[in-house]
PDB file of C-alpha atoms in Angstrom:
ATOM      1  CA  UNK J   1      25.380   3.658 -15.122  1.00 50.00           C
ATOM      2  CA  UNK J   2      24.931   7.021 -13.372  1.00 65.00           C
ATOM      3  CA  UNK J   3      27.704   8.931 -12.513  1.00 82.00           C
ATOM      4  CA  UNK J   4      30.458   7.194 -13.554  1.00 88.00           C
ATOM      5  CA  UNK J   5      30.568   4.082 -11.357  1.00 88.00           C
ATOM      6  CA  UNK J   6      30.752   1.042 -13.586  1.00 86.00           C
ATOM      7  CA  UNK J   7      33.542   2.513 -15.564  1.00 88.00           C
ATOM      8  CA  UNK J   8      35.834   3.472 -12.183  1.00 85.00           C
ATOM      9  CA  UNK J   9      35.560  -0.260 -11.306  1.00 83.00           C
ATOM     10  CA  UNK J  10      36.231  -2.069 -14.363  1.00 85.00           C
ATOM     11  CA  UNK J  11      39.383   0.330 -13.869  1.00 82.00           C
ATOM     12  CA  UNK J  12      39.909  -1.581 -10.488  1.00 75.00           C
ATOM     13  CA  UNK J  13      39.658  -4.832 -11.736  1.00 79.00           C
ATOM     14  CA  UNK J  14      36.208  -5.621 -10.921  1.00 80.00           C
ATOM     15  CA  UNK J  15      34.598  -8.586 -13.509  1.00 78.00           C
ATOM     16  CA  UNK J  16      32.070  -7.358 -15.712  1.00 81.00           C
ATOM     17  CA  UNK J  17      29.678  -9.666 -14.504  1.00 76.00           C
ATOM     18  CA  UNK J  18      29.946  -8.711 -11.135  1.00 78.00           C
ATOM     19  CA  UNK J  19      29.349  -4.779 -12.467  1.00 84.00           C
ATOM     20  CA  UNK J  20      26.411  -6.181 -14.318  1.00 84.00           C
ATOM     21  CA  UNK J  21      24.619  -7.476 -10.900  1.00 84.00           C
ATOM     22  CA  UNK J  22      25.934  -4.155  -9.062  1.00 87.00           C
ATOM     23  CA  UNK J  23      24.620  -2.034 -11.757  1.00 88.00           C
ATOM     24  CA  UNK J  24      21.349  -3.595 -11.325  1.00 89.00           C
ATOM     25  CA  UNK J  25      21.067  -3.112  -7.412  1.00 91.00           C
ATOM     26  CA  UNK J  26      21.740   0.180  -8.606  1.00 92.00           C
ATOM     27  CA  UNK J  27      18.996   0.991 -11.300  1.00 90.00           C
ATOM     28  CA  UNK J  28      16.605  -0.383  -8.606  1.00 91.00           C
ATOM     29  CA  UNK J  29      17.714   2.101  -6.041  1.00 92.00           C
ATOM     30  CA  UNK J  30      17.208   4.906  -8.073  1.00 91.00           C
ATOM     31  CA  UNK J  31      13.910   3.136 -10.025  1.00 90.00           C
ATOM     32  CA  UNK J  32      12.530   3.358  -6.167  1.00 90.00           C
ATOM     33  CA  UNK J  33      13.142   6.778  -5.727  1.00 91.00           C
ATOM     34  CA  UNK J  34      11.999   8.184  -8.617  1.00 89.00           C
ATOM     35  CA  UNK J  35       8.523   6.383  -7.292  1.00 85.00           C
ATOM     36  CA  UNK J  36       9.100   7.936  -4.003  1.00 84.00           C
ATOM     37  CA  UNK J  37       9.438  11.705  -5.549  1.00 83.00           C
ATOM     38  CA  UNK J  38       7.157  11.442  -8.150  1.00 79.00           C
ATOM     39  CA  UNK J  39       9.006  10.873 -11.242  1.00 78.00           C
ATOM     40  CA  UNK J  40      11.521  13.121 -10.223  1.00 81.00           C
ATOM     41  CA  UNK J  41      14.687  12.117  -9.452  1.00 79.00           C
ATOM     42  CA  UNK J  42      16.401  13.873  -6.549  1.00 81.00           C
ATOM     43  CA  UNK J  43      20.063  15.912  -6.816  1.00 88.00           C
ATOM     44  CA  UNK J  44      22.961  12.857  -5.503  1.00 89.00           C
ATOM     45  CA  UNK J  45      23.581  14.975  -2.395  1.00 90.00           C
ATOM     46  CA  UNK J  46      20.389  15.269  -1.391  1.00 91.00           C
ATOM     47  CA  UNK J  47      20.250  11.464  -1.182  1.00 93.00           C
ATOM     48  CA  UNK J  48      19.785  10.489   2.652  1.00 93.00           C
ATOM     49  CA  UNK J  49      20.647   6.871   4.724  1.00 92.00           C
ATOM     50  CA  UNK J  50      16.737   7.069   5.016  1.00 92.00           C
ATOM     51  CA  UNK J  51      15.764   6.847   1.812  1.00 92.00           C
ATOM     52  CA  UNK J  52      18.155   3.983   1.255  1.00 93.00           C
ATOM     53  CA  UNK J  53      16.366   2.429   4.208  1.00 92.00           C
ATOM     54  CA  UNK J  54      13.198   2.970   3.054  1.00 91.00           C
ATOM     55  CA  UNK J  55      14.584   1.299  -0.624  1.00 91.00           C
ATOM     56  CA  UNK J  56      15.696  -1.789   1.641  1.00 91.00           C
ATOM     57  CA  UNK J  57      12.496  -2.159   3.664  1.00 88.00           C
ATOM     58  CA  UNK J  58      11.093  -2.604   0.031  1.00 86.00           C
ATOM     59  CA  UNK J  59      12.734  -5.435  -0.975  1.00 86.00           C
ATOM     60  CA  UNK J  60      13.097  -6.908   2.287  1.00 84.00           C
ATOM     61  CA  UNK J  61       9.292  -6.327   3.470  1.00 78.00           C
ATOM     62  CA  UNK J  62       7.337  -5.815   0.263  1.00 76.00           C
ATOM     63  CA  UNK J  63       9.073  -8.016  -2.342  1.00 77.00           C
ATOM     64  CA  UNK J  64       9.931 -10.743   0.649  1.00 76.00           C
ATOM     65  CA  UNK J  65      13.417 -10.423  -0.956  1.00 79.00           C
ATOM     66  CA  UNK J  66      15.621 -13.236   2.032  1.00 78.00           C
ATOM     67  CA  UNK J  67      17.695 -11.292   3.987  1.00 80.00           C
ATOM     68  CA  UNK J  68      20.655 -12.719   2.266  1.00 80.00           C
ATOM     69  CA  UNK J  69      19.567 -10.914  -0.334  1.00 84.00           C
ATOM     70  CA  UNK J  70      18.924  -7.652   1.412  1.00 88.00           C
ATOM     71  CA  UNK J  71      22.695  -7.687   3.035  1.00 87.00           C
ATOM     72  CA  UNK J  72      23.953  -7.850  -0.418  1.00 87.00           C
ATOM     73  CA  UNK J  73      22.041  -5.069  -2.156  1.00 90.00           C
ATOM     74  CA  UNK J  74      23.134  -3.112   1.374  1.00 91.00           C
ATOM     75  CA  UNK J  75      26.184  -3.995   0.354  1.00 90.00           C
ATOM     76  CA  UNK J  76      26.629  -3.065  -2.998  1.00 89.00           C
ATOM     77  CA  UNK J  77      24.699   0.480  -2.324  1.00 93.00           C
ATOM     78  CA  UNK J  78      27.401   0.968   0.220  1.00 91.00           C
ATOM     79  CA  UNK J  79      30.297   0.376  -2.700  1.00 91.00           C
ATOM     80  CA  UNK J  80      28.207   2.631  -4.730  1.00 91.00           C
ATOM     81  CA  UNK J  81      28.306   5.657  -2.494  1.00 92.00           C
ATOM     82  CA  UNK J  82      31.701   5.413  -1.160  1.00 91.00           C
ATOM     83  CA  UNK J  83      32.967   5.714  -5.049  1.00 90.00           C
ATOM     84  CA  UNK J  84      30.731   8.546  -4.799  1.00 91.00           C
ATOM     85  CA  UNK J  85      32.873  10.242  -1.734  1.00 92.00           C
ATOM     86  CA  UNK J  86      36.310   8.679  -3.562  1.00 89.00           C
ATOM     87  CA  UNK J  87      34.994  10.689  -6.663  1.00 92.00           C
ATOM     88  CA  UNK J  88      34.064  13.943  -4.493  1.00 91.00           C
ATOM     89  CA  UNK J  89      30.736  13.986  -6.290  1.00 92.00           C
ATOM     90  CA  UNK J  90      29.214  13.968  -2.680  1.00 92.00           C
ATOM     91  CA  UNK J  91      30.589  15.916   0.416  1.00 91.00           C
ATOM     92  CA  UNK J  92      30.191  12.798   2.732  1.00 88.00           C
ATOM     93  CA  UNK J  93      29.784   9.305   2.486  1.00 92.00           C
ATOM     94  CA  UNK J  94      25.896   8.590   4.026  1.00 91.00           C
ATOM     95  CA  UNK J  95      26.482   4.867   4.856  1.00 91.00           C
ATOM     96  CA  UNK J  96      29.848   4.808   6.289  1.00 87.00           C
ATOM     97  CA  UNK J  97      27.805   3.421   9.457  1.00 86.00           C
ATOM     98  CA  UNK J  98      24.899   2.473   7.758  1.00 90.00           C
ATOM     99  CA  UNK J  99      23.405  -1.221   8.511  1.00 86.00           C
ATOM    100  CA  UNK J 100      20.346  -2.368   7.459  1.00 86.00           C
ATOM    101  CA  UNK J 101      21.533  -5.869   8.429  1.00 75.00           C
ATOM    102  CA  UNK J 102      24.551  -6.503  10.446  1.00 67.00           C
ATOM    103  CA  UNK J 103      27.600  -8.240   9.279  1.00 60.00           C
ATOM    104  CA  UNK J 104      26.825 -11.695  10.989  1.00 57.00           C
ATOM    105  CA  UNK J 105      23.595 -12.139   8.463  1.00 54.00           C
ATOM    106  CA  UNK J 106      24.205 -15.560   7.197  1.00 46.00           C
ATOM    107  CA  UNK J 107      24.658 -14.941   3.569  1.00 46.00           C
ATOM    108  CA  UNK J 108      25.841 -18.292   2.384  1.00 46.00           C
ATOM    109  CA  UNK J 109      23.904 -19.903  -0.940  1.00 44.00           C
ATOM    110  CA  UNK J 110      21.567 -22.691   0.291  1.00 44.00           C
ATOM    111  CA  UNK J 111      21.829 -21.683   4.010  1.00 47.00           C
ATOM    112  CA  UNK J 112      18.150 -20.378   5.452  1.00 64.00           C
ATOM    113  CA  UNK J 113      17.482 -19.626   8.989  1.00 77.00           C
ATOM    114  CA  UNK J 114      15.234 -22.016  11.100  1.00 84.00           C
ATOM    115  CA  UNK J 115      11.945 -21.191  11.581  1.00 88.00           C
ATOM    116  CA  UNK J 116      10.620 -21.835  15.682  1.00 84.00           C
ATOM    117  CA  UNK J 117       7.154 -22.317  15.365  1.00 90.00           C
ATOM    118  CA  UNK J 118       4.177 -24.401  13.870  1.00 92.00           C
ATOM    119  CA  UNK J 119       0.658 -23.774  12.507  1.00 94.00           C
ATOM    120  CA  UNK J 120      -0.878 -24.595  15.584  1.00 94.00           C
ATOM    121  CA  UNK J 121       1.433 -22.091  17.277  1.00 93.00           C
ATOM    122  CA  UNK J 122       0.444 -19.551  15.172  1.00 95.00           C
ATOM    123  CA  UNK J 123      -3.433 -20.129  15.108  1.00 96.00           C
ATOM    124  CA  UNK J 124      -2.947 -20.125  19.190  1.00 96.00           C
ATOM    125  CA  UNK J 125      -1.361 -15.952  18.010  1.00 96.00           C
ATOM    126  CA  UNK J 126      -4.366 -15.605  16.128  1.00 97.00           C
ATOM    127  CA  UNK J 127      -7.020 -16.024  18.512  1.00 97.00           C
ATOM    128  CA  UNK J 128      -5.061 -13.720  20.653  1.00 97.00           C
ATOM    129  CA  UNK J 129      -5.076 -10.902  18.074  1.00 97.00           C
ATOM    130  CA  UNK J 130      -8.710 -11.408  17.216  1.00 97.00           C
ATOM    131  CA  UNK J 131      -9.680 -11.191  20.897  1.00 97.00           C
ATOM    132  CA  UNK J 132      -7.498  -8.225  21.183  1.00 97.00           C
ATOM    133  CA  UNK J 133      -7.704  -4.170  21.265  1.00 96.00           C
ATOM    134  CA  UNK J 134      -5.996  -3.478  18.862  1.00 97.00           C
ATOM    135  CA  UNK J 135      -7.148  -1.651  15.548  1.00 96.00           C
ATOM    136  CA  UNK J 136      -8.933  -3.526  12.890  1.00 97.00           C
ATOM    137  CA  UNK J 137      -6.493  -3.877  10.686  1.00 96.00           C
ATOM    138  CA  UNK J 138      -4.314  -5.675  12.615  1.00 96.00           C
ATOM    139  CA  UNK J 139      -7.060  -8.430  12.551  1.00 97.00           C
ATOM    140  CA  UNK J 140      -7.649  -8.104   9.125  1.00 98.00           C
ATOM    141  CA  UNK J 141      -3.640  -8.757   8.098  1.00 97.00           C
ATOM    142  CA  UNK J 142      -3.340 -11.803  10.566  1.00 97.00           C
ATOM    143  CA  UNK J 143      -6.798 -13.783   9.382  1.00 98.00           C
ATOM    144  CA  UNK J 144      -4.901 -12.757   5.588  1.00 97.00           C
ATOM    145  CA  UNK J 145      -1.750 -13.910   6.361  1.00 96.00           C
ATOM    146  CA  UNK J 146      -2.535 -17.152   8.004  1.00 97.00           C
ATOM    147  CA  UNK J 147      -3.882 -17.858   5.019  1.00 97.00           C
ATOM    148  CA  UNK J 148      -0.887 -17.953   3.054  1.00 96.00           C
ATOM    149  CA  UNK J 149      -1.515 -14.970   0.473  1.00 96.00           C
ATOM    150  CA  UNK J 150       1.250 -13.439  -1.740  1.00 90.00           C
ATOM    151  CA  UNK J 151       2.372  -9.651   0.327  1.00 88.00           C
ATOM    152  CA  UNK J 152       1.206  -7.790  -2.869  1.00 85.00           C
ATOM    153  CA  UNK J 153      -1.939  -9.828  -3.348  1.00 93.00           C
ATOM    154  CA  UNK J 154      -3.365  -9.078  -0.359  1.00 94.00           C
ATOM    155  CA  UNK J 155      -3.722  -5.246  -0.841  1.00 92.00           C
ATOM    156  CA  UNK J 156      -4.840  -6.140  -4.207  1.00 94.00           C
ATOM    157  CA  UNK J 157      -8.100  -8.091  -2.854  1.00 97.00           C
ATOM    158  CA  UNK J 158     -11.344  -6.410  -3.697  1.00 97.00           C
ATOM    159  CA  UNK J 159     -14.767  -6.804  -2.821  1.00 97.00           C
ATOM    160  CA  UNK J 160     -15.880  -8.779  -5.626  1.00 97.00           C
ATOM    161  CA  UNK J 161     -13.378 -11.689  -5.343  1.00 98.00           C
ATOM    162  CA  UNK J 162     -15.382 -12.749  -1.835  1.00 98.00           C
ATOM    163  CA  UNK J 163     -18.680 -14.764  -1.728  1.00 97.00           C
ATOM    164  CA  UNK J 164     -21.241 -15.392   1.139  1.00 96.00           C
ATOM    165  CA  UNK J 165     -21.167 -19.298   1.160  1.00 96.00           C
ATOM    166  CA  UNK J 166     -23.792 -21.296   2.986  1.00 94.00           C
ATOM    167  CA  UNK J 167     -23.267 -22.270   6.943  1.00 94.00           C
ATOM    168  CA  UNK J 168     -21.285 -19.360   7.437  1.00 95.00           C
ATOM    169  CA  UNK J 169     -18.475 -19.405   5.269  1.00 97.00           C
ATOM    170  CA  UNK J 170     -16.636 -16.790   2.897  1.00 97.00           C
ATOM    171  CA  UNK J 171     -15.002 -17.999  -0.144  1.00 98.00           C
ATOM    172  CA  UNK J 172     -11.906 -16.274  -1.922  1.00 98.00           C
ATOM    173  CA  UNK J 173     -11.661 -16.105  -5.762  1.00 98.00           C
ATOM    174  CA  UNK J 174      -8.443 -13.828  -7.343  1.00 97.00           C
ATOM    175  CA  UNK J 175      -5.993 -14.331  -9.978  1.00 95.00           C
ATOM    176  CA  UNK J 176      -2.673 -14.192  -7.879  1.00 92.00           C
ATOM    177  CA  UNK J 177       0.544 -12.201  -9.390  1.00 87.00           C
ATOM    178  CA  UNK J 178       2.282 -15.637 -10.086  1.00 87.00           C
ATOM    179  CA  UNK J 179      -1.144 -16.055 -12.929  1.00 90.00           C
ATOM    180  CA  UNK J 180      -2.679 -18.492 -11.229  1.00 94.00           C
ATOM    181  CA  UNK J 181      -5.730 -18.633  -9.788  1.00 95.00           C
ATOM    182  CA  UNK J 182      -6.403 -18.713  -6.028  1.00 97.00           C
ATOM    183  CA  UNK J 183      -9.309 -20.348  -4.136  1.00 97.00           C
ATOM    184  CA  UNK J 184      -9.446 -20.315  -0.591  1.00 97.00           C
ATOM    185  CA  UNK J 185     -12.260 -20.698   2.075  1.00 97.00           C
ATOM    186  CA  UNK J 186     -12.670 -19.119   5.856  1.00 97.00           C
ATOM    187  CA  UNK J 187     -14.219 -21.732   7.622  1.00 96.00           C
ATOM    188  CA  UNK J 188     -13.806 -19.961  10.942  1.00 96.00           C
ATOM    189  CA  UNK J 189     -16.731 -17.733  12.715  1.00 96.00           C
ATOM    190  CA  UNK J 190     -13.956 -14.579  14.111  1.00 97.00           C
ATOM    191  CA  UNK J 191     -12.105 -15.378  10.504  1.00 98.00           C
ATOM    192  CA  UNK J 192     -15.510 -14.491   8.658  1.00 98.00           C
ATOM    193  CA  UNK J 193     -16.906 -11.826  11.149  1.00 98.00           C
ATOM    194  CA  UNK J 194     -13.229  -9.916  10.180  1.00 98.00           C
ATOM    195  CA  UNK J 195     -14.108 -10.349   6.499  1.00 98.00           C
ATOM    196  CA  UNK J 196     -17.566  -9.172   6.215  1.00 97.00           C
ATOM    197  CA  UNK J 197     -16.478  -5.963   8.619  1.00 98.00           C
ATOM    198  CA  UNK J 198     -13.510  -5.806   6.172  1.00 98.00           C
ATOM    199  CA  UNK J 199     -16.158  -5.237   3.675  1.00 98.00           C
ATOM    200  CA  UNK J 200     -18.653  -3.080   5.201  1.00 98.00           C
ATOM    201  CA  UNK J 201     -15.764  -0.604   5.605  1.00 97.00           C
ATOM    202  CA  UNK J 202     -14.305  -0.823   1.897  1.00 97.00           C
ATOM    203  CA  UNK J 203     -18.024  -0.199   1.069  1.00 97.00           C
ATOM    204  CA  UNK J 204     -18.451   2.453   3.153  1.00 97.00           C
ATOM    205  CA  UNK J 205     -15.067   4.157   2.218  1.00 96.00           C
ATOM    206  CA  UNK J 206     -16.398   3.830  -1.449  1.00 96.00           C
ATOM    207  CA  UNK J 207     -13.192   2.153  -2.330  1.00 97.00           C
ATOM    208  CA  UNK J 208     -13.190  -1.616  -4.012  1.00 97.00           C
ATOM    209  CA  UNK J 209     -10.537  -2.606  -1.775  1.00 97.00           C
ATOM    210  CA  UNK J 210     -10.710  -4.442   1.802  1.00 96.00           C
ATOM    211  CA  UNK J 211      -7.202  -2.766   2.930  1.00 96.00           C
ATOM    212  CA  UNK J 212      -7.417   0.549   2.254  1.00 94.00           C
ATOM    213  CA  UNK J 213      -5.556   4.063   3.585  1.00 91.00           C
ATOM    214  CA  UNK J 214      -6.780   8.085   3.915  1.00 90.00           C
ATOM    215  CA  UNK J 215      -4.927  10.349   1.523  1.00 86.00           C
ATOM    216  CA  UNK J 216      -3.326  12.641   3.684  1.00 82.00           C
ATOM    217  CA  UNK J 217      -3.906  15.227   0.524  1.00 83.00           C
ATOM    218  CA  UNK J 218      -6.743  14.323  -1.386  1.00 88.00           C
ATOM    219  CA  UNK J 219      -8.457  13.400   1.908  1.00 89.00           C
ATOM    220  CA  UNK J 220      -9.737  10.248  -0.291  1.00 92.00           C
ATOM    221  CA  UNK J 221      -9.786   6.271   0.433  1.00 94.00           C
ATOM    222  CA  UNK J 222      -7.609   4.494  -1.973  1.00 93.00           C
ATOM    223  CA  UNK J 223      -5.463   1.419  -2.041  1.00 92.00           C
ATOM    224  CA  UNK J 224      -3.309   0.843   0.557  1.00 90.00           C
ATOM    225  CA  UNK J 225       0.488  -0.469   0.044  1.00 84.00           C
ATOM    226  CA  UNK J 226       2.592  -2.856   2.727  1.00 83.00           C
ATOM    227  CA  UNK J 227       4.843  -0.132   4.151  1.00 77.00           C
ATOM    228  CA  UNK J 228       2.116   1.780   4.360  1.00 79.00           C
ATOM    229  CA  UNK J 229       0.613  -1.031   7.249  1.00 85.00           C
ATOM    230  CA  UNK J 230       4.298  -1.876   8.015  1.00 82.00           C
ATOM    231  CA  UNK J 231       2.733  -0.067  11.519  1.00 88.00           C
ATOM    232  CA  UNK J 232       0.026  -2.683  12.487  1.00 93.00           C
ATOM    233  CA  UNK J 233       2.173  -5.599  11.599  1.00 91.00           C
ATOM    234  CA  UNK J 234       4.490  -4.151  14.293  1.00 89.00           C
ATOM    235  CA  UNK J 235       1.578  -3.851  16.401  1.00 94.00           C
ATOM    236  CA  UNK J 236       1.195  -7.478  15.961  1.00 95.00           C
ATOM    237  CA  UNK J 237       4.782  -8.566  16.285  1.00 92.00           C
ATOM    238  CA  UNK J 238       4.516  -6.579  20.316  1.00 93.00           C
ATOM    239  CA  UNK J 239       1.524  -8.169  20.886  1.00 95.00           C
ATOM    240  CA  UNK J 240       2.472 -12.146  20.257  1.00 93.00           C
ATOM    241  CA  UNK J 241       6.152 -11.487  20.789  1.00 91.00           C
ATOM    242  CA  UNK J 242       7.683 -12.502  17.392  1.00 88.00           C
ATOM    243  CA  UNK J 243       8.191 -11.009  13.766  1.00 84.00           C
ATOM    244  CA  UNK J 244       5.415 -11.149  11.275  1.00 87.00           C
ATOM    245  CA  UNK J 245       6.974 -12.266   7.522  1.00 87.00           C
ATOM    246  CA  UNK J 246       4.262 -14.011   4.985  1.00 89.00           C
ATOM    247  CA  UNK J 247       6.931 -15.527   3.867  1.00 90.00           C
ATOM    248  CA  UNK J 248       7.820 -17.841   6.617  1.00 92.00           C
ATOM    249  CA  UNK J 249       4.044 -17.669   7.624  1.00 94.00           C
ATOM    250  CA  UNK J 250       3.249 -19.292   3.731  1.00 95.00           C
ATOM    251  CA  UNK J 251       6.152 -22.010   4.344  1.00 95.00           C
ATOM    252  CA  UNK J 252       4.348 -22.620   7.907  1.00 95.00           C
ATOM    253  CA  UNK J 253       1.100 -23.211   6.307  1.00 97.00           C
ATOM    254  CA  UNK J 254       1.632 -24.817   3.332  1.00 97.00           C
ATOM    255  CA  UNK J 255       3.613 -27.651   5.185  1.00 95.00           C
ATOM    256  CA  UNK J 256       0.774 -27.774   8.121  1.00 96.00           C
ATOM    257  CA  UNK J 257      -1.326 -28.649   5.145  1.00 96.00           C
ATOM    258  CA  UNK J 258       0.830 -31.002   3.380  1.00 95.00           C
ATOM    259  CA  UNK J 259       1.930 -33.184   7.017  1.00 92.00           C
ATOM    260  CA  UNK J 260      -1.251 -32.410   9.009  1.00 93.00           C
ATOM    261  CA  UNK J 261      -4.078 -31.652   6.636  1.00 94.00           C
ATOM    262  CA  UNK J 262      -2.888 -34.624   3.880  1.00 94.00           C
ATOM    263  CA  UNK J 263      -3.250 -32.032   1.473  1.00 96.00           C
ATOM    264  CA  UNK J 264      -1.051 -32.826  -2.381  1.00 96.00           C
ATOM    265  CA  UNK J 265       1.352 -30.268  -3.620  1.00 95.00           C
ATOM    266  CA  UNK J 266      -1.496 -29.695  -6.515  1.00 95.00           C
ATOM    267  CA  UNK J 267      -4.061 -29.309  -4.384  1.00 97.00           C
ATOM    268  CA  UNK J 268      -2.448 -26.642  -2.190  1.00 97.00           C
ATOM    269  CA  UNK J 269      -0.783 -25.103  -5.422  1.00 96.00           C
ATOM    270  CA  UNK J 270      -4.958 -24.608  -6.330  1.00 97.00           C
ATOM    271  CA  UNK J 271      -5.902 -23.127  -3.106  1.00 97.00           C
ATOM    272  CA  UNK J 272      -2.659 -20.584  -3.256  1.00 97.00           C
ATOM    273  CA  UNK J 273      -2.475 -19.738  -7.125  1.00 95.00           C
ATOM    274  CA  UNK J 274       0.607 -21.102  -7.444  1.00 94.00           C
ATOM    275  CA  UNK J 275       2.285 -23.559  -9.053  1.00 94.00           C
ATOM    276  CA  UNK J 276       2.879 -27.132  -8.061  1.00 93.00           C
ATOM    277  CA  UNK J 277       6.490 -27.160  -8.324  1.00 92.00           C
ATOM    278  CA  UNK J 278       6.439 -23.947  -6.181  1.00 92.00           C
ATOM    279  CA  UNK J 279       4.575 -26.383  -3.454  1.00 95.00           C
ATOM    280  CA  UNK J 280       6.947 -28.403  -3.577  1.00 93.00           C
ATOM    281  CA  UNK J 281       9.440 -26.279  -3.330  1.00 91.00           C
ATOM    282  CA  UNK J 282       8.179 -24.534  -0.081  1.00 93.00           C
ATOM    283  CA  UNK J 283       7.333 -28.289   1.237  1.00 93.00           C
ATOM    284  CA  UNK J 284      10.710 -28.941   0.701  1.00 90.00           C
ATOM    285  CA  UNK J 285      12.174 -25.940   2.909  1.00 89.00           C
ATOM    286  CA  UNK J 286      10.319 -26.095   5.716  1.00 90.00           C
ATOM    287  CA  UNK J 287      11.146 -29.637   6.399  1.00 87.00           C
ATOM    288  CA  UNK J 288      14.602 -27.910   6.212  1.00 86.00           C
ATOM    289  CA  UNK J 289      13.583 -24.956   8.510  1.00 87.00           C
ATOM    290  CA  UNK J 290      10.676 -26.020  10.711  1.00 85.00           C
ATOM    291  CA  UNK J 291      11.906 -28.607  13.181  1.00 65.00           C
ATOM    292  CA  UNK J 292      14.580 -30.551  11.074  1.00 59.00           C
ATOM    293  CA  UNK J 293      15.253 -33.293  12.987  1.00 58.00           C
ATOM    294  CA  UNK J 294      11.380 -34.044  13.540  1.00 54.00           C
ATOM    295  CA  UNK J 295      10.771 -33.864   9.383  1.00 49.00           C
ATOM    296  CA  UNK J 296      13.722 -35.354   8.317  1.00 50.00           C
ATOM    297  CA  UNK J 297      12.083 -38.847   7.738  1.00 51.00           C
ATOM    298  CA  UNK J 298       9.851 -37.760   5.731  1.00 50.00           C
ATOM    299  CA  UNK J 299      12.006 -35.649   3.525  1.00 48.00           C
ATOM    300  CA  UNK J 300      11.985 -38.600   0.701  1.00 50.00           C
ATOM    301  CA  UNK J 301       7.965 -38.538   0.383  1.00 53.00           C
ATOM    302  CA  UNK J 302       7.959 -34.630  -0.184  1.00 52.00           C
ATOM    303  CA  UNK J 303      10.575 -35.034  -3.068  1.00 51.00           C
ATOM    304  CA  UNK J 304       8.724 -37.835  -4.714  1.00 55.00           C
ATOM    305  CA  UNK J 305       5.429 -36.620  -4.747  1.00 52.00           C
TER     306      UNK J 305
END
């Protein structure tokens, strides 16, 4: 472990296994900003709070990571440099008031925050950012994310894997990260108009992907990342007044189609490339998150099917 850290605690006392899950937080920190610089890893000192930020709004916005999750890794990066300051190997500790999360983040295992909205909440958000001013790719990341696709899927979507279906539909073909495949359908006429434009520009940016960004170096169109749109979700968060996260969106959706649409866990698993224990698993939180007391009763039907 770099720079001495794992041995100084087991001198304090601290459990190997706790090391082992510290040293990993670690390795990812430093993993992430040998991406950011290019391969090269940069001098301890010259380590800022803003790259650790940037390291957190990776997990937490990229990787979908909970934010129980996120306040630990905050947490254990904060042990990490203070041993740094201890050990003088740094002239100042950089997150003495660093928080990424604040200390009231529910952290406990099993405990997940509620989630205040429905499907038919969100599709009401939709039409409103569809009908709206702002850029294009705004519109293009809501019709995506209502649709339930993996973060790191959806910059991975080409050209090829859509398909001009009769009566004015676009299908969806792709083999998602989880190795499943995906197979989706936009049935609706501002859901398909985004799509085709979505194309036309990939096409002519001469670029196979749909999301796509200007190399501020190379001048060229290449494949775009999530923090690098982290800007038009926010855009969309002002606009309908509440945080954008796929991952609560996916939850939202899933369980609209499993209560409203009578969809099975298989069948959804199919449309989402993923598997049908994963359905059932994200069936079986939002009954927990969306509306308890309203889902409740039908908690024993999701866990038998």
């Amino acid at each position: 472990m770099p720079y001495g850290y794992v041995e100084y605690r087991l001198k304090k006392g601290i459990s190997e296994n706790t090391l082992k899950l510290q040293a990993i937080v670690i390795e990812q920190f430093f993993s992430y900003l040998r991406y950011k610089y290019e391969g090269t890893e940069p001098d301890i000192k010259q380590i800022t709070a803003k790259d650790v930020r940037g390291f957190l709004d990776q997990q937490y916005i990229e990787k979908e990571y909970d934010k129980g999750t996120v306040y630990r890794k905050q947490s254990n990066l904060k042990k990490f440099f203070d041993f740094l300051w201890v050990t003088k190997q740094i002239d100042y500790d950089i997150l003495v008031k660093f928080k990424y999360f604040s200390d009231d983040v529910v952290i406990k295992k099993n405990t997940t925050e509620p989630i205040e909205y429905t499907y038919e909440f969100l599709l009401e958000k939709k039409k409103l950012v569809l009908n709206s001013k702002l850029p294009f790719t705004c519109k293009l990341l809501m019709v995506l994310y209502m649709k339930g696709i993996q973060l790191n899927d959806m910059y991975h979507l080409q050209i090829k894997d859509f398909l001009d279906l009769p009566g004015n539909k676009m299908g969806l073909t792709y083999l998602s990260s989880l190795g499943f495949n995906a197979e989706m359908l936009f049935e609706q006429e501002k859901d398909v108009e985004v799509i085709r434009t979505a194309i036309k520009i990939a096409k002519e940016r001469k670029v196979p992907y749909i999301i796509s960004y200007k190399n501020g170096e190379t001048k060229k169109y290449q494949q775009s990342q999530p923090m690098l749109s982290r800007y038009y979700v926010l855009q969309i968060a002002d606009l309908i007044g509440m945080n954008v996260r796929s991952d609560e969106m996916r939850i939202v959706y899933v369980n609209y189609l499993f209560h409203n649409e009578n969809m099975t866990n298989e069948q959804i698993a199919e449309m989402l490339g993923r598997s049908k224990e994963n359905i059932k698993k994200l069936v079986r939180e939002g009954i927990a998150r969306i509306h308890p007391k309203e889902y409740n009763q039908q908690l024993e039907l999701a866990l038998q099917c």
